mmCIF file of C-alpha atoms in Angstrom:
data_model
loop_
_atom_site.group_PDB
_atom_site.id
_atom_site.type_symbol
_atom_site.label_atom_id
_atom_site.label_comp_id
_atom_site.label_asym_id
_atom_site.label_seq_id
_atom_site.Cartn_x
_atom_site.Cartn_y
_atom_site.Cartn_z
ATOM 1 C CA UNK X 258 11.543 33.171 -2.917
ATOM 2 C CA UNK X 259 10.742 35.632 -5.046
ATOM 3 C CA UNK X 260 8.166 35.859 -7.724
ATOM 4 C CA UNK X 261 8.314 37.231 -11.566
ATOM 5 C CA UNK X 262 5.898 39.592 -12.879
ATOM 6 C CA UNK X 263 4.669 36.416 -14.642
ATOM 7 C CA UNK X 264 3.733 34.902 -11.001
ATOM 8 C CA UNK X 265 6.142 32.068 -11.443
ATOM 9 C CA UNK X 266 8.617 31.809 -8.612
ATOM 10 C CA UNK X 267 12.351 33.027 -9.990
ATOM 11 C CA UNK X 268 14.935 30.298 -9.618
ATOM 12 C CA UNK X 269 13.145 27.339 -10.429
ATOM 13 C CA UNK X 270 14.507 26.950 -14.026
ATOM 14 C CA UNK X 271 11.240 26.683 -16.678
ATOM 15 C CA UNK X 272 7.575 27.485 -15.518
ATOM 16 C CA UNK X 273 6.516 23.818 -15.400
ATOM 17 C CA UNK X 274 9.508 23.273 -12.523
ATOM 18 C CA UNK X 275 6.945 24.982 -10.180
ATOM 19 C CA UNK X 276 4.529 22.482 -11.336
ATOM 20 C CA UNK X 277 6.897 19.368 -10.857
ATOM 21 C CA UNK X 278 7.810 20.488 -7.577
ATOM 22 C CA UNK X 279 3.711 20.828 -6.482
ATOM 23 C CA UNK X 280 3.361 17.055 -7.957
ATOM 24 C CA UNK X 281 6.402 15.366 -6.402
ATOM 25 C CA UNK X 282 4.475 16.725 -3.025
ATOM 26 C CA UNK X 283 1.760 15.477 -3.933
ATOM 27 C CA UNK X 284 2.568 12.138 -5.151
ATOM 28 C CA UNK X 285 4.629 11.913 -1.719
ATOM 29 C CA UNK X 286 1.984 12.597 0.435
ATOM 30 C CA UNK X 287 -0.682 10.451 -0.650
ATOM 31 C CA UNK X 288 2.482 8.008 -0.970
ATOM 32 C CA UNK X 289 2.851 8.205 2.797
ATOM 33 C CA UNK X 290 -0.869 8.759 3.405
ATOM 34 C CA UNK X 291 -1.407 5.079 1.883
ATOM 35 C CA UNK X 292 1.143 3.951 4.535
ATOM 36 C CA UNK X 293 -1.040 5.076 7.261
ATOM 37 C CA UNK X 294 -4.293 3.986 6.010
ATOM 38 C CA UNK X 295 -2.922 0.852 4.961
ATOM 39 C CA UNK X 296 -1.295 -0.493 8.080
ATOM 40 C CA UNK X 297 -4.160 0.781 9.687
ATOM 41 C CA UNK X 298 -6.729 -1.075 7.922
ATOM 42 C CA UNK X 299 -4.160 -4.465 8.129
ATOM 43 C CA UNK X 300 -4.019 -4.099 11.809
ATOM 44 C CA UNK X 301 -8.102 -3.584 11.370
ATOM 45 C CA UNK X 302 -8.527 -6.398 9.883
ATOM 46 C CA UNK X 303 -6.665 -8.529 11.513
ATOM 47 C CA UNK X 304 -8.772 -7.324 15.029
ATOM 48 C CA UNK X 305 -12.028 -8.404 12.831
ATOM 49 C CA UNK X 306 -10.899 -11.606 11.247
ATOM 50 C CA UNK X 307 -10.142 -12.544 15.218
ATOM 51 C CA UNK X 308 -13.878 -11.612 16.408
ATOM 52 C CA UNK X 309 -15.174 -14.303 13.679
ATOM 53 C CA UNK X 310 -13.341 -17.211 15.446
ATOM 54 C CA UNK X 311 -16.367 -17.330 17.534
ATOM 55 C CA UNK X 312 -18.430 -17.876 14.023
ATOM 56 C CA UNK X 313 -19.784 -15.346 11.587
ATOM 57 C CA UNK X 314 -20.777 -12.153 13.665
ATOM 58 C CA UNK X 315 -22.498 -10.250 10.701
ATOM 59 C CA UNK X 316 -21.258 -7.237 12.345
ATOM 60 C CA UNK X 317 -17.485 -8.465 12.622
ATOM 61 C CA UNK X 318 -17.774 -9.407 9.040
ATOM 62 C CA UNK X 319 -19.485 -6.070 8.250
ATOM 63 C CA UNK X 320 -16.116 -4.090 9.593
ATOM 64 C CA UNK X 321 -14.048 -6.777 7.981
ATOM 65 C CA UNK X 322 -15.040 -5.903 4.503
ATOM 66 C CA UNK X 323 -14.491 -2.216 5.164
ATOM 67 C CA UNK X 324 -11.348 -2.460 6.618
ATOM 68 C CA UNK X 325 -10.317 -5.222 3.594
ATOM 69 C CA UNK X 326 -11.599 -2.381 0.999
ATOM 70 C CA UNK X 327 -9.698 0.159 2.755
ATOM 71 C CA UNK X 328 -6.524 -2.200 2.730
ATOM 72 C CA UNK X 329 -6.833 -2.474 -1.018
ATOM 73 C CA UNK X 330 -7.586 1.157 -1.755
ATOM 74 C CA UNK X 331 -3.904 1.570 0.803
ATOM 75 C CA UNK X 332 -2.514 -0.667 -2.014
ATOM 76 C CA UNK X 333 -4.146 0.678 -5.105
ATOM 77 C CA UNK X 334 -2.751 4.337 -4.296
ATOM 78 C CA UNK X 335 1.125 2.760 -2.904
ATOM 79 C CA UNK X 336 0.972 1.020 -6.738
ATOM 80 C CA UNK X 337 -0.162 4.005 -8.787
ATOM 81 C CA UNK X 338 2.082 6.528 -6.710
ATOM 82 C CA UNK X 339 4.920 4.406 -6.234
ATOM 83 C CA UNK X 340 5.668 3.998 -9.958
ATOM 84 C CA UNK X 341 4.733 7.856 -10.671
ATOM 85 C CA UNK X 342 7.257 8.891 -7.972
ATOM 86 C CA UNK X 343 9.930 6.221 -9.761
ATOM 87 C CA UNK X 344 9.335 6.360 -13.462
ATOM 88 C CA UNK X 345 7.283 9.952 -14.084
ATOM 89 C CA UNK X 346 10.639 11.813 -13.815
ATOM 90 C CA UNK X 347 8.682 13.947 -10.629
ATOM 91 C CA UNK X 348 11.601 13.777 -8.322
ATOM 92 C CA UNK X 349 14.427 11.043 -9.391
ATOM 93 C CA UNK X 350 15.197 9.746 -12.709
ATOM 94 C CA UNK X 351 14.348 6.368 -12.927
ATOM 95 C CA UNK X 352 18.143 5.153 -13.097
ATOM 96 C CA UNK X 353 18.125 6.498 -9.564
ATOM 97 C CA UNK X 354 15.745 3.712 -8.444
ATOM 98 C CA UNK X 355 16.596 1.221 -10.686
ATOM 99 C CA UNK X 356 20.075 1.578 -9.477
ATOM 100 C CA UNK X 357 18.983 1.440 -5.771
ATOM 101 C CA UNK X 358 19.485 -1.874 -3.886
ATOM 102 C CA UNK X 359 17.001 -0.406 -1.087
ATOM 103 C CA UNK X 360 14.497 0.515 -3.500
ATOM 104 C CA UNK X 361 14.878 -3.925 -5.021
ATOM 105 C CA UNK X 362 14.264 -4.822 -1.559
ATOM 106 C CA UNK X 363 11.355 -2.354 -1.201
ATOM 107 C CA UNK X 364 9.744 -3.870 -4.136
ATOM 108 C CA UNK X 365 10.787 -7.542 -2.968
ATOM 109 C CA UNK X 366 8.646 -7.066 0.464
ATOM 110 C CA UNK X 367 5.477 -5.456 -1.673
ATOM 111 C CA UNK X 368 5.633 -8.090 -3.567
ATOM 112 C CA UNK X 369 5.496 -10.280 -1.143
ATOM 113 C CA UNK X 370 2.663 -8.803 0.926
ATOM 114 C CA UNK X 371 0.646 -8.985 -2.854
ATOM 115 C CA UNK X 372 1.415 -12.349 -2.775
ATOM 116 C CA UNK X 373 0.556 -13.127 0.340
ATOM 117 C CA UNK X 374 -2.847 -11.284 -0.262
ATOM 118 C CA UNK X 375 -3.938 -13.663 -3.619
ATOM 119 C CA UNK X 376 -5.554 -16.255 -0.861
ATOM 120 C CA UNK X 377 -7.420 -13.755 1.123
ATOM 121 C CA UNK X 378 -8.458 -11.634 -1.952
ATOM 122 C CA UNK X 379 -10.043 -14.134 -2.813
ATOM 123 C CA UNK X 380 -11.753 -16.001 0.288
ATOM 124 C CA UNK X 381 -12.898 -12.585 1.179
ATOM 125 C CA UNK X 382 -14.524 -12.147 -2.426
ATOM 126 C CA UNK X 383 -16.331 -15.340 -2.161
ATOM 127 C CA UNK X 384 -17.400 -14.284 1.909
ATOM 128 C CA UNK X 385 -18.505 -11.207 0.118
ATOM 129 C CA UNK X 386 -20.242 -13.118 -2.955
ATOM 130 C CA UNK X 387 -21.867 -15.843 -0.160
ATOM 131 C CA UNK X 388 -23.066 -12.483 1.792
ATOM 132 C CA UNK X 389 -24.717 -10.854 -0.741
ATOM 133 C CA UNK X 390 -26.390 -14.434 -1.730
ATOM 134 C CA UNK X 391 -27.603 -15.389 1.625
ATOM 135 C CA UNK X 392 -25.302 -18.010 1.539
ATOM 136 C CA UNK X 393 -23.276 -19.418 4.397
ATOM 137 C CA UNK X 394 -19.872 -18.206 3.822
ATOM 138 C CA UNK X 395 -17.074 -20.662 2.661
ATOM 139 C CA UNK X 396 -13.475 -21.674 3.927
ATOM 140 C CA UNK X 397 -14.483 -20.154 7.314
ATOM 141 C CA UNK X 398 -12.132 -23.344 8.880
ATOM 142 C CA UNK X 399 -9.208 -21.626 7.162
ATOM 143 C CA UNK X 400 -9.462 -18.390 9.467
ATOM 144 C CA UNK X 401 -6.173 -18.931 11.673
ATOM 145 C CA UNK X 402 -4.378 -18.970 8.182
ATOM 146 C CA UNK X 403 -6.149 -15.720 6.929
ATOM 147 C CA UNK X 404 -4.991 -14.205 10.661
ATOM 148 C CA UNK X 405 -1.251 -15.611 10.231
ATOM 149 C CA UNK X 406 -1.504 -14.103 6.736
ATOM 150 C CA UNK X 407 -2.395 -10.745 7.890
ATOM 151 C CA UNK X 408 -0.187 -10.554 10.986
ATOM 152 C CA UNK X 409 2.849 -11.177 8.030
ATOM 153 C CA UNK X 410 1.408 -8.176 5.538
ATOM 154 C CA UNK X 411 1.083 -6.006 8.613
ATOM 155 C CA UNK X 412 4.693 -6.511 9.629
ATOM 156 C CA UNK X 413 6.280 -6.515 5.940
ATOM 157 C CA UNK X 414 3.854 -3.320 5.672
ATOM 158 C CA UNK X 415 5.962 -1.879 8.542
ATOM 159 C CA UNK X 416 9.467 -2.726 6.927
ATOM 160 C CA UNK X 417 9.079 -1.380 3.948
ATOM 161 C CA UNK X 418 9.257 3.014 5.151
ATOM 162 C CA UNK X 419 12.708 1.504 6.715
ATOM 163 C CA UNK X 420 13.949 0.194 2.989
ATOM 164 C CA UNK X 421 12.175 3.189 1.424
ATOM 165 C CA UNK X 422 13.490 6.003 4.125
ATOM 166 C CA UNK X 423 17.320 4.387 3.061
ATOM 167 C CA UNK X 424 16.272 4.164 -0.651
ATOM 168 C CA UNK X 425 15.315 8.141 -0.610
ATOM 169 C CA UNK X 426 18.280 8.894 0.672
ATOM 170 C CA UNK X 427 20.513 7.122 -2.282
ATOM 171 C CA UNK X 428 21.829 4.601 -0.047
ATOM 172 C CA UNK X 429 23.407 1.235 -1.528
ATOM 173 C CA UNK X 430 23.463 2.533 -5.019
ATOM 174 C CA UNK X 431 25.342 0.129 -7.436
#
C-alpha cells in the first residue's frame, strides 16, 4: 500500500482509519488467544479435578488453582475483547451483530458457560480460602459434579468458534 508524505497509508480514508485497522487486528488476536488459553486451561482444570479423586493432593490442588485462574483470565479477555469488537465499531457496526442469529447462538453458548461456572467458581474460592487458612477443603464430595460441569464447559468452548465463524461471514442475518 502506498504511503503519503505524512506517513499515512493512502487509500484508507481519514488518518484514524489505519489505527482502527490495527485496533481491530489486536482485538481479534486477543479474542482468539483467549480461546487457546481458555480451552487449554479448562482441559487442564478437568485433569487436575480428576487427579483429586484420590484425595486433596497439594500439588494437584496448586495446579488446579493455576488452571482455574487462567480460565478466569481467558473468560475476562473473551468478554472484554468481545464487547469491544461488537460495540466499539472497530470492524463492523453493532447492528451487524445484533441482527445475526449466530451472534445470539454464540452469546447463548457463552452465557451457558458463565452460568455453569457459578458453582465451580464459588467452590474454588472456598477451597482457596480454606487452604490459605489451613482448614480442610469443604465440598470435596461434589468433585464428580465439578468434573461433569468442567467437561460441559469445555465442550461448549469447542462449539463457540463454529458459531463465531458463521457469524463473522454474515450467515443468518435478519
